[in-house]
Each structure stands twice: as structure tokens, then as C-alpha cells.
XYZ file of N, CA and C in Angstrom:
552
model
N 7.770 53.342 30.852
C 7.869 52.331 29.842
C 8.609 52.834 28.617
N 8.404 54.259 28.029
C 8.741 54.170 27.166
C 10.527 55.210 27.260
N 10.822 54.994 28.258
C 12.026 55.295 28.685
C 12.942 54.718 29.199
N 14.451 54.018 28.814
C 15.089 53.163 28.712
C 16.103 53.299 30.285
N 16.012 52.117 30.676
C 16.624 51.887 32.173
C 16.528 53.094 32.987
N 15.786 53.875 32.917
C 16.078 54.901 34.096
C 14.997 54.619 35.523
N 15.517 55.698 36.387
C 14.588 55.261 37.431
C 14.861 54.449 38.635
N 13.921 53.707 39.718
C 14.488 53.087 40.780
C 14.165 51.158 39.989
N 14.647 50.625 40.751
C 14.546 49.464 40.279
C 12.836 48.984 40.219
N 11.806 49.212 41.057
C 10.568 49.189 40.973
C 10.094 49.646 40.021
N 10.370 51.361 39.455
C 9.752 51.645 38.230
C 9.696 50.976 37.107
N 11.393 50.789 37.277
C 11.440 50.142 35.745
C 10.574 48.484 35.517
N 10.476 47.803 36.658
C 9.846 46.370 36.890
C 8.205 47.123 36.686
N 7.354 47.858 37.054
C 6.408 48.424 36.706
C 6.222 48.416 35.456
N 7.495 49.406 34.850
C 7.482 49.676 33.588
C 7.176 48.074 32.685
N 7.996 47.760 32.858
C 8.118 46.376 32.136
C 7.078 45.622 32.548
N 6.068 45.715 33.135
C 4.942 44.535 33.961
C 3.966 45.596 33.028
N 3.812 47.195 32.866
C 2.344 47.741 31.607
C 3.204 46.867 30.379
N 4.335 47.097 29.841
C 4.723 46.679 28.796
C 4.346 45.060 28.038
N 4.455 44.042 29.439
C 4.056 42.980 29.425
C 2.741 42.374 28.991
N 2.264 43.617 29.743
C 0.428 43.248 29.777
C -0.127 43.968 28.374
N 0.515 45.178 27.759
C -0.119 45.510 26.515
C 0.357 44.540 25.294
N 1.321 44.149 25.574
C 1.983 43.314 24.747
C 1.520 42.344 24.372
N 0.752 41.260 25.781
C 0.344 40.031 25.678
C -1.630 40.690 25.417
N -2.051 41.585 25.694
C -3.364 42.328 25.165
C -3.074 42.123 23.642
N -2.495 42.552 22.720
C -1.949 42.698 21.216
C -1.840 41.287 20.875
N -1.140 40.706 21.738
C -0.759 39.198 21.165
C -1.752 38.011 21.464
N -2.533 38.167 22.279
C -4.159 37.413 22.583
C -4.652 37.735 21.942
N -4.905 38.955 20.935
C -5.969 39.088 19.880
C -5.327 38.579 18.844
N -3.837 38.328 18.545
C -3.034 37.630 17.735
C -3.147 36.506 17.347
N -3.467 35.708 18.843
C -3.356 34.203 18.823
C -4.883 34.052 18.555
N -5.789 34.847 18.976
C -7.423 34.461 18.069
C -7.740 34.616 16.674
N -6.761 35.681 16.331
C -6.603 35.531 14.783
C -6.078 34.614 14.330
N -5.034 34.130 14.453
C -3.877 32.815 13.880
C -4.454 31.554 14.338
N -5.341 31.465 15.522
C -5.700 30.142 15.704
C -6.887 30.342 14.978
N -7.973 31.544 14.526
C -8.742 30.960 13.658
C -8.869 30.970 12.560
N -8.083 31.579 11.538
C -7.852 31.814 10.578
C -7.504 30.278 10.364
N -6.324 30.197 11.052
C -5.828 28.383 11.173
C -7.179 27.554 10.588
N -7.824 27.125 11.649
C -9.114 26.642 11.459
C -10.229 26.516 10.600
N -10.489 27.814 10.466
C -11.333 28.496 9.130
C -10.369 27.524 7.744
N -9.239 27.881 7.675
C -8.599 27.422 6.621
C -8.309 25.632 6.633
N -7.973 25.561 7.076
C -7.944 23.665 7.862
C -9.494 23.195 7.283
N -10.732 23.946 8.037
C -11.649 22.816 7.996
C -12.572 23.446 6.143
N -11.772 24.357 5.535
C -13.239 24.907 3.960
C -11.890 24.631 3.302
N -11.129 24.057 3.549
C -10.000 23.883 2.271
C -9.136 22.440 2.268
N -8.693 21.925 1.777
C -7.223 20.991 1.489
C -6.355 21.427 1.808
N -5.823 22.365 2.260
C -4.542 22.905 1.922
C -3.715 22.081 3.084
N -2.177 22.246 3.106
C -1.194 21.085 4.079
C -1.660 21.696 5.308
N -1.109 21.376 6.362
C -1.508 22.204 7.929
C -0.425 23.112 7.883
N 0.873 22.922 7.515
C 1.811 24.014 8.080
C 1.830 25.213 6.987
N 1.069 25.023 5.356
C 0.882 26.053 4.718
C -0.248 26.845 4.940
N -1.199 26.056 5.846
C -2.413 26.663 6.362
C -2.083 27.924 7.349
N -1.475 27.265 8.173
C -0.807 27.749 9.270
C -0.147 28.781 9.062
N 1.032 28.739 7.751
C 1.584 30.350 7.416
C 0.907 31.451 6.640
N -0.309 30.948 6.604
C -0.831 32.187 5.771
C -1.740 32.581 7.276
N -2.318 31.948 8.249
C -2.577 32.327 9.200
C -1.621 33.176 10.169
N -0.342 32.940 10.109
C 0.765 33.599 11.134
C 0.590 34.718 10.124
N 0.972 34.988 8.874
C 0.888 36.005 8.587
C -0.292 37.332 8.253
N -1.611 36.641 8.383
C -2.778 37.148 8.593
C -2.770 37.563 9.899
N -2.110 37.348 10.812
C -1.692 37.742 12.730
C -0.886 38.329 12.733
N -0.060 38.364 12.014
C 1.793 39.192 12.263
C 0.779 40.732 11.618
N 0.317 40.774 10.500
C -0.400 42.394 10.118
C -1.285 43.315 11.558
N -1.911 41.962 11.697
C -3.160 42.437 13.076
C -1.963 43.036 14.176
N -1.262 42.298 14.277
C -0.334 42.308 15.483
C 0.716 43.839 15.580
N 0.945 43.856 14.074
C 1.504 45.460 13.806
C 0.958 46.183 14.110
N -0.106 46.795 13.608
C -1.191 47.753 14.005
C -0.998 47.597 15.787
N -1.657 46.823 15.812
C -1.476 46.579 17.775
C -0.670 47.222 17.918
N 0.658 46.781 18.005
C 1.532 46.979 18.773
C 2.110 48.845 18.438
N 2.119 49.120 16.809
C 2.041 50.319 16.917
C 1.448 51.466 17.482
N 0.531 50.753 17.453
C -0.779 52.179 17.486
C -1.203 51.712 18.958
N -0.770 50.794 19.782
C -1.120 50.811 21.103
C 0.086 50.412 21.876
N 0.460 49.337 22.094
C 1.684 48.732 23.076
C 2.781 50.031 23.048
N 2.946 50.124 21.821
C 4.240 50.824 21.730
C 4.077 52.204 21.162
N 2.874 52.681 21.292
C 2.869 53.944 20.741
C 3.205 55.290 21.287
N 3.957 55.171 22.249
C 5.012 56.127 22.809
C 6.440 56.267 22.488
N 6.898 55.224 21.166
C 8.191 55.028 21.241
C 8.384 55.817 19.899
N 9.974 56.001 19.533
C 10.376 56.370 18.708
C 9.473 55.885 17.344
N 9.308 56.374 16.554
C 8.686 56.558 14.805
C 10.105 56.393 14.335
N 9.961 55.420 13.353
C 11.048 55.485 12.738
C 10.574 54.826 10.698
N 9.074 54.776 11.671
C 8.327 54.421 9.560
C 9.092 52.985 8.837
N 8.857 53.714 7.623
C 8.769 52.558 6.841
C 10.281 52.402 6.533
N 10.985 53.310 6.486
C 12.533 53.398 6.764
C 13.487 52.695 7.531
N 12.735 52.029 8.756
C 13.224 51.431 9.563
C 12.415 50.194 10.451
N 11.979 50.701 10.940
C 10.636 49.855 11.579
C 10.078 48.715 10.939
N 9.612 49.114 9.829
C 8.969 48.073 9.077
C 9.703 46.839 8.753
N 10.620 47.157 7.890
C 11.784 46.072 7.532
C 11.960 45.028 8.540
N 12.249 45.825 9.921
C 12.682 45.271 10.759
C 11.939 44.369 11.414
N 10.713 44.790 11.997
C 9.425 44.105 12.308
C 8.823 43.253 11.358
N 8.995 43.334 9.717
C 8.702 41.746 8.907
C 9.867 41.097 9.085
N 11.199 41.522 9.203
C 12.654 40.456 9.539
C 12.362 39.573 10.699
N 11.945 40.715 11.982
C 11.764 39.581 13.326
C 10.504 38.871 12.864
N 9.447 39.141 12.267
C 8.554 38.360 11.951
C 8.141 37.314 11.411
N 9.126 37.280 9.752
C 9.296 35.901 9.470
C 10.170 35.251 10.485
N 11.155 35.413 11.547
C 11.566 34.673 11.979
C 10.787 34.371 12.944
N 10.448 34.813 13.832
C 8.988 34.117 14.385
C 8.098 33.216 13.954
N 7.537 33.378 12.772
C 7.160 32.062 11.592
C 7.748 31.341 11.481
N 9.037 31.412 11.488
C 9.761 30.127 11.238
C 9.657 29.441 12.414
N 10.300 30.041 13.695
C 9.893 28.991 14.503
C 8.730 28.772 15.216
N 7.767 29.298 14.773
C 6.406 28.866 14.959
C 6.015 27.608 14.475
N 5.958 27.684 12.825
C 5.574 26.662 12.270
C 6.099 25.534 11.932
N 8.161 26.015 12.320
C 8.955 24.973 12.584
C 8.354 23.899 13.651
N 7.877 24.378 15.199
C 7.184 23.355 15.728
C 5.891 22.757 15.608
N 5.254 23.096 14.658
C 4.114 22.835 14.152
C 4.664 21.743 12.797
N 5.191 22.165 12.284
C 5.955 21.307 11.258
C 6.625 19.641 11.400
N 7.655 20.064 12.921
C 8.155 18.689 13.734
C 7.283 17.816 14.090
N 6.117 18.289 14.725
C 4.892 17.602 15.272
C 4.491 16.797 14.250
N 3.704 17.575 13.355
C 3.221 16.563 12.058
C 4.229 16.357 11.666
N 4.839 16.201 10.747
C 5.636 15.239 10.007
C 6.649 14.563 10.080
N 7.311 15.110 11.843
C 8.423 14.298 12.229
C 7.851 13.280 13.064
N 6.617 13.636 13.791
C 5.683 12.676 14.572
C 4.255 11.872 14.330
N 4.347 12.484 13.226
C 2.679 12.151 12.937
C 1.558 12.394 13.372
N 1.360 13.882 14.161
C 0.903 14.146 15.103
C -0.230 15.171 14.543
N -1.006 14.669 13.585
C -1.876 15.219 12.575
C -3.318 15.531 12.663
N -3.737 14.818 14.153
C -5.110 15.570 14.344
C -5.407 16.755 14.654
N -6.657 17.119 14.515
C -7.281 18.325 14.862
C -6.988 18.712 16.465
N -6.802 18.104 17.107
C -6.810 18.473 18.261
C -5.161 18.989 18.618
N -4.355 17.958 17.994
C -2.602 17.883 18.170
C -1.899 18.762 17.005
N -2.676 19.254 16.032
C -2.235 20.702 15.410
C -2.112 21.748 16.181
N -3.650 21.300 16.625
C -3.895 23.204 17.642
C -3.116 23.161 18.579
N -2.595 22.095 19.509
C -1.684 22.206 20.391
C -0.500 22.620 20.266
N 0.058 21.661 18.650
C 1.443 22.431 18.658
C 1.661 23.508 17.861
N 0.616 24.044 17.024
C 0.070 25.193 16.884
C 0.098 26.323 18.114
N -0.143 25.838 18.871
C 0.079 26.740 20.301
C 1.029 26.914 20.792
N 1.481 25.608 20.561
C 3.108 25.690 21.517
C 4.237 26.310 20.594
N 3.869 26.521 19.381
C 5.344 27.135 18.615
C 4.639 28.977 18.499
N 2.979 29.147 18.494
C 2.910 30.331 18.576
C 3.809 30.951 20.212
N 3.564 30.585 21.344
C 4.076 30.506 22.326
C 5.919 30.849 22.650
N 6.380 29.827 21.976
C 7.541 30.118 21.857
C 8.258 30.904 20.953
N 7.369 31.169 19.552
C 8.127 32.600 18.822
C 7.706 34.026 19.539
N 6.437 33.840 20.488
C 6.150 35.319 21.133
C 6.947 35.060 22.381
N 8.122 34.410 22.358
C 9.505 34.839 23.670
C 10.611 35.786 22.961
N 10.555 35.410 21.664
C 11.201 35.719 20.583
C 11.076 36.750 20.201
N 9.662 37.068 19.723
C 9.521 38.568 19.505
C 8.842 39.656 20.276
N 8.679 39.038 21.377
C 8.955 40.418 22.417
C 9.944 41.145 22.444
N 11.069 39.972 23.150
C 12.323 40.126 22.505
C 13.037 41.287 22.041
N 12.548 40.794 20.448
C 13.196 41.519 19.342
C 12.543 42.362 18.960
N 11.396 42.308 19.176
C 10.393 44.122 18.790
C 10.783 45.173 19.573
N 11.029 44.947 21.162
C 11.395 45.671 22.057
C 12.567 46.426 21.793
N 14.041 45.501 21.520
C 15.054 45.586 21.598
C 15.258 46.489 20.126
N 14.686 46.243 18.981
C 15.535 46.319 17.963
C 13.995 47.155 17.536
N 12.739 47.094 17.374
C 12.192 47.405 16.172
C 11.272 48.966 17.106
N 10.399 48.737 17.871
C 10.029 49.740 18.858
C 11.254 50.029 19.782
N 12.272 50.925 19.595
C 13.221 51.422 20.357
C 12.517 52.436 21.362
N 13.283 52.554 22.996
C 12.661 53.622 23.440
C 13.327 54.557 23.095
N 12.729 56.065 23.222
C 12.909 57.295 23.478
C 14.089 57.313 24.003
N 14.908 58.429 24.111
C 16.180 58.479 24.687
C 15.487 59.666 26.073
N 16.181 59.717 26.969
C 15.768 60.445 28.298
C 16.381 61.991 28.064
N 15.140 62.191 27.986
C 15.239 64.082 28.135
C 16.545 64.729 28.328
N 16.963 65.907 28.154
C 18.075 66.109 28.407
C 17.414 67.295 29.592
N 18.020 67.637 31.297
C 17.804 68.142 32.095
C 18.300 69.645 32.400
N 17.553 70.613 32.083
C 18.565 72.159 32.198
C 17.676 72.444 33.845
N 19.194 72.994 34.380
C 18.901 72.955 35.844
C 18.319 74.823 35.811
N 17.692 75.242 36.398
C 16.803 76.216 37.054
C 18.052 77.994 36.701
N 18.029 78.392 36.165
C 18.772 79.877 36.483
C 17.842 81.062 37.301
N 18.489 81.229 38.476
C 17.626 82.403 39.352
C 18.695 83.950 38.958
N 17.684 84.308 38.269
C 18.285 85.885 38.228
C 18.317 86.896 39.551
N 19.164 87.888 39.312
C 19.306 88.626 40.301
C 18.191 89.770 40.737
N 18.083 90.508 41.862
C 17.266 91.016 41.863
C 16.616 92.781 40.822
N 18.189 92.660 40.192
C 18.098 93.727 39.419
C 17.494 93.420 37.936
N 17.504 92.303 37.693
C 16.679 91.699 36.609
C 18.385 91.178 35.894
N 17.694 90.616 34.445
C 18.740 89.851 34.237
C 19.525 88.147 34.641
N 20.211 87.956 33.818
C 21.510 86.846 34.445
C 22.314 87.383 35.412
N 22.717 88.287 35.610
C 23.736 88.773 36.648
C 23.435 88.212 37.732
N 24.466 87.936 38.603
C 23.861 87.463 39.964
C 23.176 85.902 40.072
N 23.159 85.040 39.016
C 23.249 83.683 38.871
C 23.301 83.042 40.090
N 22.581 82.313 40.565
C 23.225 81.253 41.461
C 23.432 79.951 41.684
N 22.758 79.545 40.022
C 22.363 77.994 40.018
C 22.816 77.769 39.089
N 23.931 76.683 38.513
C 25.053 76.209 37.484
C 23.230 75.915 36.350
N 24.017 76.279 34.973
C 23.203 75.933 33.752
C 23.720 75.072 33.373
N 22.786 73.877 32.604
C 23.527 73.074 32.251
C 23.464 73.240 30.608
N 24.757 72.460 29.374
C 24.463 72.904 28.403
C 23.773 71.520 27.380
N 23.537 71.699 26.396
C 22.529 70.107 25.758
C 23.731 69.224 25.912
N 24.633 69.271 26.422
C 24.820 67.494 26.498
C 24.432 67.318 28.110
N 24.338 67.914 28.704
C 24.332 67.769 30.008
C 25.287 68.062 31.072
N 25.982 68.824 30.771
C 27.697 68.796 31.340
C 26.413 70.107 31.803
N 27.482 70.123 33.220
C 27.097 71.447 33.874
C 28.328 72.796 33.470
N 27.821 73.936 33.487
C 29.065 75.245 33.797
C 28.825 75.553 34.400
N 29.923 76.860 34.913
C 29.537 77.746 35.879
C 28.660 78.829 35.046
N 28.159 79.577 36.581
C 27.394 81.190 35.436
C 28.812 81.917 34.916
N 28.140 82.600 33.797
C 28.766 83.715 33.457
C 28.541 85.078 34.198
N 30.067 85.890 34.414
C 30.500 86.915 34.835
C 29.228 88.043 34.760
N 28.877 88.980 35.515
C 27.582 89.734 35.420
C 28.563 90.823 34.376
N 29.649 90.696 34.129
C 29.883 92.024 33.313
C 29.807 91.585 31.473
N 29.365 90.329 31.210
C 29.541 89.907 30.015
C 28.253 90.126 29.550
């Protein structure tokens, strides 16, 4: 998982099927936060539904960090507050947006204002921004690891030493050489 296209075509579908499942683990405790926070706020307050709603996505987008750091993705590159962060509130408000964009259309382009037809399209735009930021957390904010670099085996000779080499070294980019001369 936390190593980028390598492998047989099964691994990597493996890979991507734990990735899936910790992901949507992080994001089910997401959607119990945001749908009740939602709620909680909806039924002890006035407030509009879709401003209800964004202080709930963003009471879930925090929960959801932690998650995904400190579990889904906690094999991947660190890159802090330097990088990561920025990036993960960038994909995040945009996720809000189109979260509560369809939560927004519903009520007020449809009138679609009950308790029951919030939570639905409440669901259906949480739904469709987590296509979004799988996505874009994957791709851009949890980067994987880059793949090891491979130094192939040197068998010394029986007099001790490199002399007598028989197995090419390779150097950090990966390019192979030959051995060096036993008189060097």
C-alpha cells in the first residue's frame, strides 16, 4: 500500500482494496460525526441547514485528519505542516463545497427541507465529496514512499576482500557496474 505501482497486478489491487477499507474505516467514523453533529445542531439551535451542516463537515474533516494520519495513511511520506496540511484543508474545503453544494441544491433549489430529506442529501453530497477526496488525499496530500533503492549482493573472494567479485554492484541510482579490478 504504501508503495507506488510496484509489484504484480494482484498486489497492487490488494494494496488498494487495505487502502479502501482503512479509508472508508476513517470516513464511517466521519460520516457519524458530520451526520451528528448535523443533527445535534439542526434540532438545539436555529441556525440555516447548510450553515449547520458546514460547521459539521468541518467538525469531521479534523476527526478525519487524525484518522487518516495516524492510521489509513500512516506509512506514507511526513511531509507536516509544510506541506500536508495546506494541502489536506485545500482538498477539504473543496470537498465542503461539494458536499454542501448538494445539500444546498436540495433545499433551496427544491425545497426539500425536511428532516428526513436533509439527511438524505446530506448523505448524498457527503458521498460524493468522499470520491473526491480519496482521490485527492491519495494522489496529492498522503504521497507514497518512493521504492527502495536495490544493491545487488557482492561475494568476496576466498582470500578475503573485494577481489574476486562476482556479482555486479549496483550504485544509488540503480544503474548496475561492473566489479572493480582486484589490483585497485
Amino acid at each position: 500500500m504504501s508503495r507506488p505501482q510496484q509489484g504484480s497486478a494482484l498486489e497492487r489491487v490488494r494494496g488498494l482494496a487495505r487502502e479502501v477499507a482503512k479509508f472508508g474505516a476513517v470516513g464511517g467514523v466521519g460520516v457519524l460525526v458530520n451526520l451528528g453533529v448535523f443533527n445535534l445542531i439542526r434540532h438545539t439551535t436555529d441556525l440555516q441547514v447548510v450553515r449547520a451542516s458546514v460547521i459539521a463537515t468541518v467538525v469531521a474533516i479534523i476527526t478525519n485528519y487524525l484518522g487518516f494520519r495516524y492510521f489509513t495513511y500512516r506509512d506514507r511520506a511526513r511531509t507536516g505542516g509544510s506541506r500536508e496540511l495546506p494541502l489536506f484543508v485545500a482538498f477539504s474545503v473543496i470537498g465542503l463545497v461539494i458536499e454542501n453544494g448538494v445539500l444546498y441544491t436540495a433545499t433551496y433549489g427544491f425545497g426539500w427541507d425536511g428532516p428526513l430529506a436533509t439527511n438524505v442529501f446530506k448523505f448524498i453530497g457527503i458521498g460524493t465529496a468522499t470520491v473526491f477526496r480519496f482521490w485527492s488525499y491519495r494522489t496529492w496530500v498522503f504521497k507514497a514512499l518512493p521504492e527502495p533503492v536495490k544493491v545487488a549482493a557482492v561475494v568476496s573472494s576466498p582470500r578475503g576482500g573485494a577481489a574476486g567479485t562476482t556479482a555486479a554492484a549496483a550504485d544509488a541510482t540503480g544503474a548496475t557496474r561492473a566489479p572493480e579490478p582486484a589490483g585497485k
